[in-house]
Amino acid sequence: MSQQITLTIDGQEITAQPGDKVLWAALANKIYIPHLCAIEENHTPFASCRLCFVEIKGYPSPVTACTETVQPGMAVTTRSPRVDRLVRTGFEMLMTNHRLECNICPANHSCALQRIARERGLSLKPKELPLLERNLPVDDSAPGIIYDPNKCVLCGRCVWVCKTRGAGILGFARRGFDRMVTTFRDAPLAESNCNYCDVCAGVCPVGALTIKCMS
Amino acid sequence: MKLTEEEKQIAVETSRKVSELFDPGKGNLIPILQRVQGELGYVPPEAMEVVAGYLDLPPVEVYGVVTFYNQFRTTPPGKHQVKVCMGTACHVKGGHIILDSWERRLGIKVGETTEDREYSLERVACVGCCTLAPVTLYDEEVIPKITPTKVDGLLFSHQLADKQQKEGNAGEK
Amino acid sequence: MKNDNHDVSSALEKIKICASASWQPLLEKPLIMVGAATCGRAAGALEVKRTIMAELERLNIDANVLEVGCMGHCYAEPLVVITRPDSDFPPICYGYVTEGIASRLVQDYLGEGDPCLEYALAAMEVNDFIPTMADFPRGLIEKKIIMDYCGLIDPQNIENYLATGGYKALCSVLRQTPESIVQTMKDSGLRGRGGAGFPTGVKWETCLKADAKEKFIICNADEGDPGAFMDRTILESNPHKMIEGMIIAAYAVGAARGYVYVRAEYPLAVERIRLAVKQVREYYLLGKSILDSGFDFDIEIFQGSGAFVCGEETALIASIEGEPGIPHHRPPFPAIAGLWGKPTIIDNVKTLCYVPHIISRGADWFKSTGTPESPGTAIFALAGKVVNTGLAEVPMGTTLNQMIYDVGSGIAGGKTFKAVQIGGPSGGCLPESVLETPIDFDSLKQVGAIMGSGGMVVLDQDDCMVEIARYFLDFTQKESCGKCTFCRLGTKHMLNILENITKGKGAPGDIEKLLTLAEDIKAGSLCNLGKTAPNPVLSTIKYFRDEYDAHINEKRCPSLMCKDLIAYYILPEKCERSCDACVGSCPVEAIFSNEDRIKVINQEKCVKCDSCLLACPPQYRAVVKLSPPEEVAAREKGKK
C-alpha cells in the first residue's frame, strides 16, 4: 500500500491509510467514538446520526469523524465539553424517538445505543426531553425477520445493505419527522419482494430489524 | 380512497406512454413523474411501478421520491383543487383562518378530497403573491385578499355554475 | 438569421438591427403596456387588457398593446403604462386600474387627449406636468440595476431585450479568456444573492480550475422562502437577463450544459423561461457554437417538485439526479464535485442577472454602489403590514428604516410597527431598536437575522412573536428532509415546546430549554436548513422575551393572535341594537341577539374566524378580542 499516515487521537500516535476516515482509524485502534450510521465500505458517508463528533486541532468547532479524512500530523480529540454536549443532546434526541424495551428486545446487550450510553455515561431514558412516540405497527409478517419501526433510528444501514447485497426492497419514504425505512407502498415484508436474506437484520445497530427466534 | 380497476388500468397505460417519451436515465425520474401527474392528476402506486420498471429502479426508490416532494399526490384530486397559501405574508394576514374556513365549508381536512371527489384541499408553502395576501388558488386561479365570507361566496358561485352547466348539458341531451 | 461571418460582434449587430427594427414601430403608435406578471394577473390585469383591446376596437383606435412584467409596485396592481408619441405627455404609469378605469383611459386619453391624471401613479420620464417615480421617497432610494427593464419590456419577446442592449455582454465575453472574466467577477466583489453571500468570482474560479471534461451550471430559481417572490418577478418580467448571465457563467467556467431549477409552483415563470430559451436558440445565442465562437452551451429547464430543502445546493443536485432532495455532507463542494459528480456552479437568479451588467460596465462601476463588503444592490420583496408592498431594488447599505418607511410608506391601517422578518425560515425578526441597521450581509447577521434571498415581511402590533416563531419552526419541521438527528428530532422538540406555549400550556424553563436546543441544533445539524432553523426562535426570544413570558406565566397573548388564548367578545355598551351585521357574517351561527337586542357570542360555538370583527361597522367597533379567554367570563360577571 501507499505511504501510511501518522496522526494522534487523544494523544495516542496511530497510523492509517491515506483516504481513511478518522472514525475508522480510531475504531481500528480501539479508540471508541459513538456512531450509528457509518459503514466502512461506503465511501460517501451518510453523516446522518450526528454522534461521532470529535475535535480536530485547528478546526473552529467539532466535526463528524465519519466524514473527516486523516491527514499527516492531525491531532484529534474524542472528548471535550463541546463534543460531549453534542453527543449527549443528539443521543437524548434519538432516545426520545426509540421505543425502549431492552429487557424483551432481541438486541439487548448487543445494541449500539446501550454501548454509547455505557461508554459516555449517558442515560438510555431521556432526562430533559419528552418522548416522541410514533406508535407504528410492528411488521412480523416475514418468516425470518421482525421490523419494529418504533425502534428505528433512521441510520440507513439496512437500506444501503439491502440495495447493495439484498433484494433492494428497503428504502426511505416521506420526510421530516415522518421519514421512515419502509418498502414500496409500505407493504409488510411478506407482501414485498423480500427474499428474507437477513442482511438488514445483520447490520441494524439497534434492534429495529431482528431475526425472529425460531422457538 | 380505493381506485377502480379502470383507473388503475389508465394509470398503467398513461405512465407507460409518458415514460417512453423520455430516455431511461434516472435523471428523468422526476420529469416523468411530473408528466404522469400532469396527465392523471396524481401518481398512484401502479404508475410508480411502471416508471420504476422503465428506469430499472427498485420501486421503493420511486416511492421514496414521490412521498418526499410536496408536488406529488398519490390519490386522485378533486375535480376542483383548492390550495391555500400558507406563506409568511398570508399567515400574518390570517391564512390559517382561511384554511379553517375551507375545511369547515368543504367538511374535509387539509390533504383530503371530498367523498364525491368534487373538491380537494391542500396547503401550499408560498405562491409568491405576498402583496395580495391572503390568497387561495382555486384551480390555479389566484384569488387575492380572501376572507371567510369570500370563501363562502366563491364556493357558492362555483357550485351554482357547475350546477347550471350540468343542467345545461342534461337539457342538450 | 444564421451568419457566415465569424466576427461575433457583427453577428450581434445584425441581431440588434433586427431587434430595433421591430421595437421602433412600437413607438410610432400609442403604446399601452399592461403589467401581467402573476401579481398583476391576480389583481385582474388580464381583464383590464381585454377591456383595453375591446375599447380600442370599438373606438377604432390604432395602438399597440403589450403584456409586460412587473416593475415592483405590486400594491397598485394592475398597472398600465401609456405612451402617446403624438402628445406632449410623457409615458404615464396608472395604478389600481379597474376595467372601468381602463375603458376611460382608452376613451379619454387615447380618444380625446385627456390623460386622466387622477388615476396616474407617476410619469416614467421627467416632464413639466406630472411627478416621476423618482420624485417620491421610494424613487429616491431605489436604484435599479437588474430590474431596470422589469415591467417595461415584453418578456415574451427576445427582440425587446435585444433592443435594450441585451446579449451585448455575452458578445464581448466571447472574445475574452475565461480567466479574465473570472477575474472581473472577483474584482467586482459580487456575493451570491441566494442568502449566504459567498463571493461569486471565487466560486467560479474553483470550478474553472477544477480539472474535468464535463461541467455544469445551475440557476437556482427554487425560491422556497415563504414570503419571497423576487426571483419569480424577475423571471416573469425579464427572463433573458438571467439567461445571458448563465451563458456568460458557463463560458467562464467551461460548462457545456446548464439547468434552470425553477419551482413548479411558478407556472408563469416556467412558461416564460421555456419560451425565452427557445428564442435564444433561434438567435444562435444558445446551442452549438454560440455566435460562431466555437463555444457550445445549452440550457434545460428542471421543475422543482416542492421542497424547501432543495434550495440547499447538494439537495438540489440530488433532486436533478432523480433522488429525494436530501443534502450530503460538504466537502466535496459542488464546484469540485456536483451534479453527476462533475464540477458544478449553482447561482441564484439575481446573482446571474448582475453578471451582464458587471461585464458591460466593469467591476469598479459595480463597486460604486452599495457598501465595500457588500457591493451592488439588494432586492427585497416587501410584504406584510406595510402600505406599499412590492419589490424594491435598493443599494446595499440602505437602512431597514428607509425600506419600511420610505419604500413601504410605513405601517398600514394606523397600526404600530413591531418587527420586520428578514431571511425567511433561516432569518430573524428585528425590532424597532435596530431599524437603523444597514442592509448588507454582515450587518444583518450581527443583529440576528440574515440577508437571505430577499423576503422582508413587516409585522405590526397584531402579530404575536411567539406565534411567528412557531410558524417558522412548523415550516422548517415540515420541510426538513429528516435525514439527520438534530434537524429531524431537534426541531420537532422545539416546535412542540412552542406549540405548548402558544396554547397556554407553557411551563417555566421552556425558554431556557428552547435556547439550549437551538444552540445544539445549530452546532449539530448536517446542512444549513438545520443549522439556521433555530434563528427565528433565537431572535424573537432575544428581542421579544416579554411576549414569551406573558404566554407562559399569564397564559395571555398580548397581540391577541394565538387562537387558544383569545376569545371574541361583543361590548354590550357599544353594540348597536338595530345592526346585526355580525350575526349574518358568522359562518357557524354563534352570534345571537339577547332580550335587549344586544348581540352576544356563544363561546362554545365560536370558531374564532374573525368574520364578526371585520363585519362590525367601524362606527361601532363593538367586537373585540380578549386574552386570556377567561376575561369574557370576568366581564360578564362584572356586568351582572
mmCIF file with all atom_site columns, N, CA, C and O in Angstrom, chain C residues 52-80:
data_model
loop_
_atom_site.group_PDB
_atom_site.id
_atom_site.type_symbol
_atom_site.label_atom_id
_atom_site.label_alt_id
_atom_site.label_comp_id
_atom_site.label_asym_id
_atom_site.label_entity_id
_atom_site.label_seq_id
_atom_site.pdbx_PDB_ins_code
_atom_site.Cartn_x
_atom_site.Cartn_y
_atom_site.Cartn_z
_atom_site.occupancy
_atom_site.B_iso_or_equiv
_atom_site.pdbx_formal_charge
_atom_site.auth_seq_id
_atom_site.auth_comp_id
_atom_site.auth_asym_id
_atom_site.auth_atom_id
_atom_site.pdbx_PDB_model_num
ATOM 1   N N  . ILE C 1 52 ? -59.224 46.883 -22.584 1.00 0.00 ? 52 ILE C N  1
ATOM 2   C CA . ILE C 1 52 ? -58.488 47.838 -23.422 1.00 0.00 ? 52 ILE C CA 1
ATOM 3   C C  . ILE C 1 52 ? -58.593 47.438 -24.892 1.00 0.00 ? 52 ILE C C  1
ATOM 4   O O  . ILE C 1 52 ? -58.898 48.251 -25.760 1.00 0.00 ? 52 ILE C O  1
ATOM 5   N N  . MET C 1 53 ? -58.393 46.164 -25.158 1.00 0.00 ? 53 MET C N  1
ATOM 6   C CA . MET C 1 53 ? -58.457 45.689 -26.541 1.00 0.00 ? 53 MET C CA 1
ATOM 7   C C  . MET C 1 53 ? -59.852 45.948 -27.124 1.00 0.00 ? 53 MET C C  1
ATOM 8   O O  . MET C 1 53 ? -59.984 46.410 -28.260 1.00 0.00 ? 53 MET C O  1
ATOM 9   N N  . ALA C 1 54 ? -60.853 45.640 -26.326 1.00 0.00 ? 54 ALA C N  1
ATOM 10  C CA . ALA C 1 54 ? -62.230 45.795 -26.808 1.00 0.00 ? 54 ALA C CA 1
ATOM 11  C C  . ALA C 1 54 ? -62.543 47.270 -27.088 1.00 0.00 ? 54 ALA C C  1
ATOM 12  O O  . ALA C 1 54 ? -63.143 47.614 -28.104 1.00 0.00 ? 54 ALA C O  1
ATOM 13  N N  . GLU C 1 55 ? -62.094 48.126 -26.173 1.00 0.00 ? 55 GLU C N  1
ATOM 14  C CA . GLU C 1 55 ? -62.352 49.562 -26.341 1.00 0.00 ? 55 GLU C CA 1
ATOM 15  C C  . GLU C 1 55 ? -61.623 50.108 -27.560 1.00 0.00 ? 55 GLU C C  1
ATOM 16  O O  . GLU C 1 55 ? -62.164 50.915 -28.307 1.00 0.00 ? 55 GLU C O  1
ATOM 17  N N  . LEU C 1 56 ? -60.377 49.654 -27.759 1.00 0.00 ? 56 LEU C N  1
ATOM 18  C CA . LEU C 1 56 ? -59.607 50.127 -28.920 1.00 0.00 ? 56 LEU C CA 1
ATOM 19  C C  . LEU C 1 56 ? -60.336 49.754 -30.198 1.00 0.00 ? 56 LEU C C  1
ATOM 20  O O  . LEU C 1 56 ? -60.435 50.550 -31.132 1.00 0.00 ? 56 LEU C O  1
ATOM 21  N N  . GLU C 1 57 ? -60.881 48.541 -30.180 1.00 0.00 ? 57 GLU C N  1
ATOM 22  C CA . GLU C 1 57 ? -61.562 48.086 -31.375 1.00 0.00 ? 57 GLU C CA 1
ATOM 23  C C  . GLU C 1 57 ? -62.856 48.881 -31.584 1.00 0.00 ? 57 GLU C C  1
ATOM 24  O O  . GLU C 1 57 ? -63.151 49.338 -32.688 1.00 0.00 ? 57 GLU C O  1
ATOM 25  N N  . ARG C 1 58 ? -63.574 49.070 -30.473 1.00 0.00 ? 58 ARG C N  1
ATOM 26  C CA . ARG C 1 58 ? -64.851 49.773 -30.562 1.00 0.00 ? 58 ARG C CA 1
ATOM 27  C C  . ARG C 1 58 ? -64.657 51.194 -31.093 1.00 0.00 ? 58 ARG C C  1
ATOM 28  O O  . ARG C 1 58 ? -65.411 51.676 -31.919 1.00 0.00 ? 58 ARG C O  1
ATOM 29  N N  . LEU C 1 59 ? -63.594 51.851 -30.584 1.00 0.00 ? 59 LEU C N  1
ATOM 30  C CA . LEU C 1 59 ? -63.370 53.246 -30.974 1.00 0.00 ? 59 LEU C CA 1
ATOM 31  C C  . LEU C 1 59 ? -62.480 53.364 -32.216 1.00 0.00 ? 59 LEU C C  1
ATOM 32  O O  . LEU C 1 59 ? -62.123 54.454 -32.631 1.00 0.00 ? 59 LEU C O  1
ATOM 33  N N  . ASN C 1 60 ? -62.104 52.200 -32.715 1.00 0.00 ? 60 ASN C N  1
ATOM 34  C CA . ASN C 1 60 ? -61.279 52.168 -33.906 1.00 0.00 ? 60 ASN C CA 1
ATOM 35  C C  . ASN C 1 60 ? -59.973 52.969 -33.724 1.00 0.00 ? 60 ASN C C  1
ATOM 36  O O  . ASN C 1 60 ? -59.625 53.820 -34.534 1.00 0.00 ? 60 ASN C O  1
ATOM 37  N N  . ILE C 1 61 ? -59.311 52.728 -32.598 1.00 0.00 ? 61 ILE C N  1
ATOM 38  C CA . ILE C 1 61 ? -58.047 53.424 -32.336 1.00 0.00 ? 61 ILE C CA 1
ATOM 39  C C  . ILE C 1 61 ? -56.906 52.463 -32.629 1.00 0.00 ? 61 ILE C C  1
ATOM 40  O O  . ILE C 1 61 ? -56.947 51.297 -32.224 1.00 0.00 ? 61 ILE C O  1
ATOM 41  N N  . ASP C 1 62 ? -55.890 52.937 -33.311 1.00 0.00 ? 62 ASP C N  1
ATOM 42  C CA . ASP C 1 62 ? -54.752 52.099 -33.655 1.00 0.00 ? 62 ASP C CA 1
ATOM 43  C C  . ASP C 1 62 ? -53.682 52.270 -32.578 1.00 0.00 ? 62 ASP C C  1
ATOM 44  O O  . ASP C 1 62 ? -53.125 53.353 -32.408 1.00 0.00 ? 62 ASP C O  1
ATOM 45  N N  . ALA C 1 63 ? -53.436 51.219 -31.833 1.00 0.00 ? 63 ALA C N  1
ATOM 46  C CA . ALA C 1 63 ? -52.421 51.294 -30.769 1.00 0.00 ? 63 ALA C CA 1
ATOM 47  C C  . ALA C 1 63 ? -51.813 49.916 -30.570 1.00 0.00 ? 63 ALA C C  1
ATOM 48  O O  . ALA C 1 63 ? -52.403 48.902 -30.953 1.00 0.00 ? 63 ALA C O  1
ATOM 49  N N  . ASN C 1 64 ? -50.623 49.889 -29.992 1.00 0.00 ? 64 ASN C N  1
ATOM 50  C CA . ASN C 1 64 ? -50.006 48.615 -29.654 1.00 0.00 ? 64 ASN C CA 1
ATOM 51  C C  . ASN C 1 64 ? -50.271 48.311 -28.193 1.00 0.00 ? 64 ASN C C  1
ATOM 52  O O  . ASN C 1 64 ? -50.135 49.185 -27.336 1.00 0.00 ? 64 ASN C O  1
ATOM 53  N N  . VAL C 1 65 ? -50.630 47.079 -27.923 1.00 0.00 ? 65 VAL C N  1
ATOM 54  C CA . VAL C 1 65 ? -50.839 46.670 -26.532 1.00 0.00 ? 65 VAL C CA 1
ATOM 55  C C  . VAL C 1 65 ? -49.827 45.570 -26.214 1.00 0.00 ? 65 VAL C C  1
ATOM 56  O O  . VAL C 1 65 ? -49.732 44.581 -26.939 1.00 0.00 ? 65 VAL C O  1
ATOM 57  N N  . LEU C 1 66 ? -49.070 45.783 -25.162 1.00 0.00 ? 66 LEU C N  1
ATOM 58  C CA . LEU C 1 66 ? -48.036 44.820 -24.776 1.00 0.00 ? 66 LEU C CA 1
ATOM 59  C C  . LEU C 1 66 ? -48.314 44.292 -23.378 1.00 0.00 ? 66 LEU C C  1
ATOM 60  O O  . LEU C 1 66 ? -48.672 45.045 -22.485 1.00 0.00 ? 66 LEU C O  1
ATOM 61  N N  . GLU C 1 67 ? -48.119 42.986 -23.221 1.00 0.00 ? 67 GLU C N  1
ATOM 62  C CA . GLU C 1 67 ? -48.149 42.416 -21.880 1.00 0.00 ? 67 GLU C CA 1
ATOM 63  C C  . GLU C 1 67 ? -46.734 42.478 -21.345 1.00 0.00 ? 67 GLU C C  1
ATOM 64  O O  . GLU C 1 67 ? -45.830 41.875 -21.918 1.00 0.00 ? 67 GLU C O  1
ATOM 65  N N  . VAL C 1 68 ? -46.517 43.235 -20.283 1.00 0.00 ? 68 VAL C N  1
ATOM 66  C CA . VAL C 1 68 ? -45.163 43.322 -19.722 1.00 0.00 ? 68 VAL C CA 1
ATOM 67  C C  . VAL C 1 68 ? -45.142 42.669 -18.349 1.00 0.00 ? 68 VAL C C  1
ATOM 68  O O  . VAL C 1 68 ? -46.167 42.199 -17.851 1.00 0.00 ? 68 VAL C O  1
ATOM 69  N N  . GLY C 1 69 ? -43.968 42.672 -17.721 1.00 0.00 ? 69 GLY C N  1
ATOM 70  C CA . GLY C 1 69 ? -43.832 42.061 -16.402 1.00 0.00 ? 69 GLY C CA 1
ATOM 71  C C  . GLY C 1 69 ? -44.201 43.038 -15.313 1.00 0.00 ? 69 GLY C C  1
ATOM 72  O O  . GLY C 1 69 ? -45.105 43.855 -15.466 1.00 0.00 ? 69 GLY C O  1
ATOM 73  N N  . CYS C 1 70 ? -43.444 42.976 -14.208 1.00 0.00 ? 70 CYS C N  1
ATOM 74  C CA . CYS C 1 70 ? -43.809 43.737 -13.023 1.00 0.00 ? 70 CYS C CA 1
ATOM 75  C C  . CYS C 1 70 ? -42.683 44.690 -12.670 1.00 0.00 ? 70 CYS C C  1
ATOM 76  O O  . CYS C 1 70 ? -41.522 44.322 -12.650 1.00 0.00 ? 70 CYS C O  1
ATOM 77  N N  . MET C 1 71 ? -43.022 45.968 -12.430 1.00 0.00 ? 71 MET C N  1
ATOM 78  C CA . MET C 1 71 ? -41.962 46.910 -12.079 1.00 0.00 ? 71 MET C CA 1
ATOM 79  C C  . MET C 1 71 ? -41.796 47.068 -10.576 1.00 0.00 ? 71 MET C C  1
ATOM 80  O O  . MET C 1 71 ? -41.050 47.910 -10.111 1.00 0.00 ? 71 MET C O  1
ATOM 81  N N  . GLY C 1 72 ? -42.509 46.267 -9.838  1.00 0.00 ? 72 GLY C N  1
ATOM 82  C CA . GLY C 1 72 ? -42.277 46.232 -8.399  1.00 0.00 ? 72 GLY C CA 1
ATOM 83  C C  . GLY C 1 72 ? -43.312 46.943 -7.563  1.00 0.00 ? 72 GLY C C  1
ATOM 84  O O  . GLY C 1 72 ? -43.353 46.763 -6.354  1.00 0.00 ? 72 GLY C O  1
ATOM 85  N N  . HIS C 1 73 ? -44.161 47.738 -8.202  1.00 0.00 ? 73 HIS C N  1
ATOM 86  C CA . HIS C 1 73 ? -45.185 48.442 -7.420  1.00 0.00 ? 73 HIS C CA 1
ATOM 87  C C  . HIS C 1 73 ? -46.437 47.578 -7.295  1.00 0.00 ? 73 HIS C C  1
ATOM 88  O O  . HIS C 1 73 ? -47.527 47.961 -7.696  1.00 0.00 ? 73 HIS C O  1
ATOM 89  N N  . CYS C 1 74 ? -46.226 46.403 -6.680  1.00 0.00 ? 74 CYS C N  1
ATOM 90  C CA . CYS C 1 74 ? -47.292 45.408 -6.667  1.00 0.00 ? 74 CYS C CA 1
ATOM 91  C C  . CYS C 1 74 ? -48.545 45.891 -5.938  1.00 0.00 ? 74 CYS C C  1
ATOM 92  O O  . CYS C 1 74 ? -49.642 45.452 -6.224  1.00 0.00 ? 74 CYS C O  1
ATOM 93  N N  . TYR C 1 75 ? -48.365 46.794 -4.961  1.00 0.00 ? 75 TYR C N  1
ATOM 94  C CA . TYR C 1 75 ? -49.503 47.265 -4.175  1.00 0.00 ? 75 TYR C CA 1
ATOM 95  C C  . TYR C 1 75 ? -50.548 47.926 -5.061  1.00 0.00 ? 75 TYR C C  1
ATOM 96  O O  . TYR C 1 75 ? -51.720 47.956 -4.742  1.00 0.00 ? 75 TYR C O  1
ATOM 97  N N  . ALA C 1 76 ? -50.099 48.521 -6.196  1.00 0.00 ? 76 ALA C N  1
ATOM 98  C CA . ALA C 1 76 ? -51.011 49.290 -7.034  1.00 0.00 ? 76 ALA C CA 1
ATOM 99  C C  . ALA C 1 76 ? -51.471 48.516 -8.267  1.00 0.00 ? 76 ALA C C  1
ATOM 100 O O  . ALA C 1 76 ? -52.010 49.091 -9.193  1.00 0.00 ? 76 ALA C O  1
ATOM 101 N N  . GLU C 1 77 ? -51.241 47.202 -8.263  1.00 0.00 ? 77 GLU C N  1
ATOM 102 C CA . GLU C 1 77 ? -51.664 46.399 -9.419  1.00 0.00 ? 77 GLU C CA 1
ATOM 103 C C  . GLU C 1 77 ? -53.181 46.463 -9.574  1.00 0.00 ? 77 GLU C C  1
ATOM 104 O O  . GLU C 1 77 ? -53.871 46.600 -8.570  1.00 0.00 ? 77 GLU C O  1
ATOM 105 N N  . PRO C 1 78 ? -53.696 46.310 -10.773 1.00 0.00 ? 78 PRO C N  1
ATOM 106 C CA . PRO C 1 78 ? -52.992 46.235 -12.042 1.00 0.00 ? 78 PRO C CA 1
ATOM 107 C C  . PRO C 1 78 ? -52.429 47.589 -12.473 1.00 0.00 ? 78 PRO C C  1
ATOM 108 O O  . PRO C 1 78 ? -53.070 48.617 -12.277 1.00 0.00 ? 78 PRO C O  1
ATOM 109 N N  . LEU C 1 79 ? -51.228 47.543 -13.063 1.00 0.00 ? 79 LEU C N  1
ATOM 110 C CA . LEU C 1 79 ? -50.555 48.748 -13.537 1.00 0.00 ? 79 LEU C CA 1
ATOM 111 C C  . LEU C 1 79 ? -50.614 48.807 -15.061 1.00 0.00 ? 79 LEU C C  1
ATOM 112 O O  . LEU C 1 79 ? -50.491 47.789 -15.730 1.00 0.00 ? 79 LEU C O  1
ATOM 113 N N  . VAL C 1 80 ? -50.825 50.020 -15.559 1.00 0.00 ? 80 VAL C N  1
ATOM 114 C CA . VAL C 1 80 ? -50.844 50.211 -17.007 1.00 0.00 ? 80 VAL C CA 1
ATOM 115 C C  . VAL C 1 80 ? -49.967 51.416 -17.333 1.00 0.00 ? 80 VAL C C  1
ATOM 116 O O  . VAL C 1 80 ? -50.051 52.436 -16.642 1.00 0.00 ? 80 VAL C O  1
#
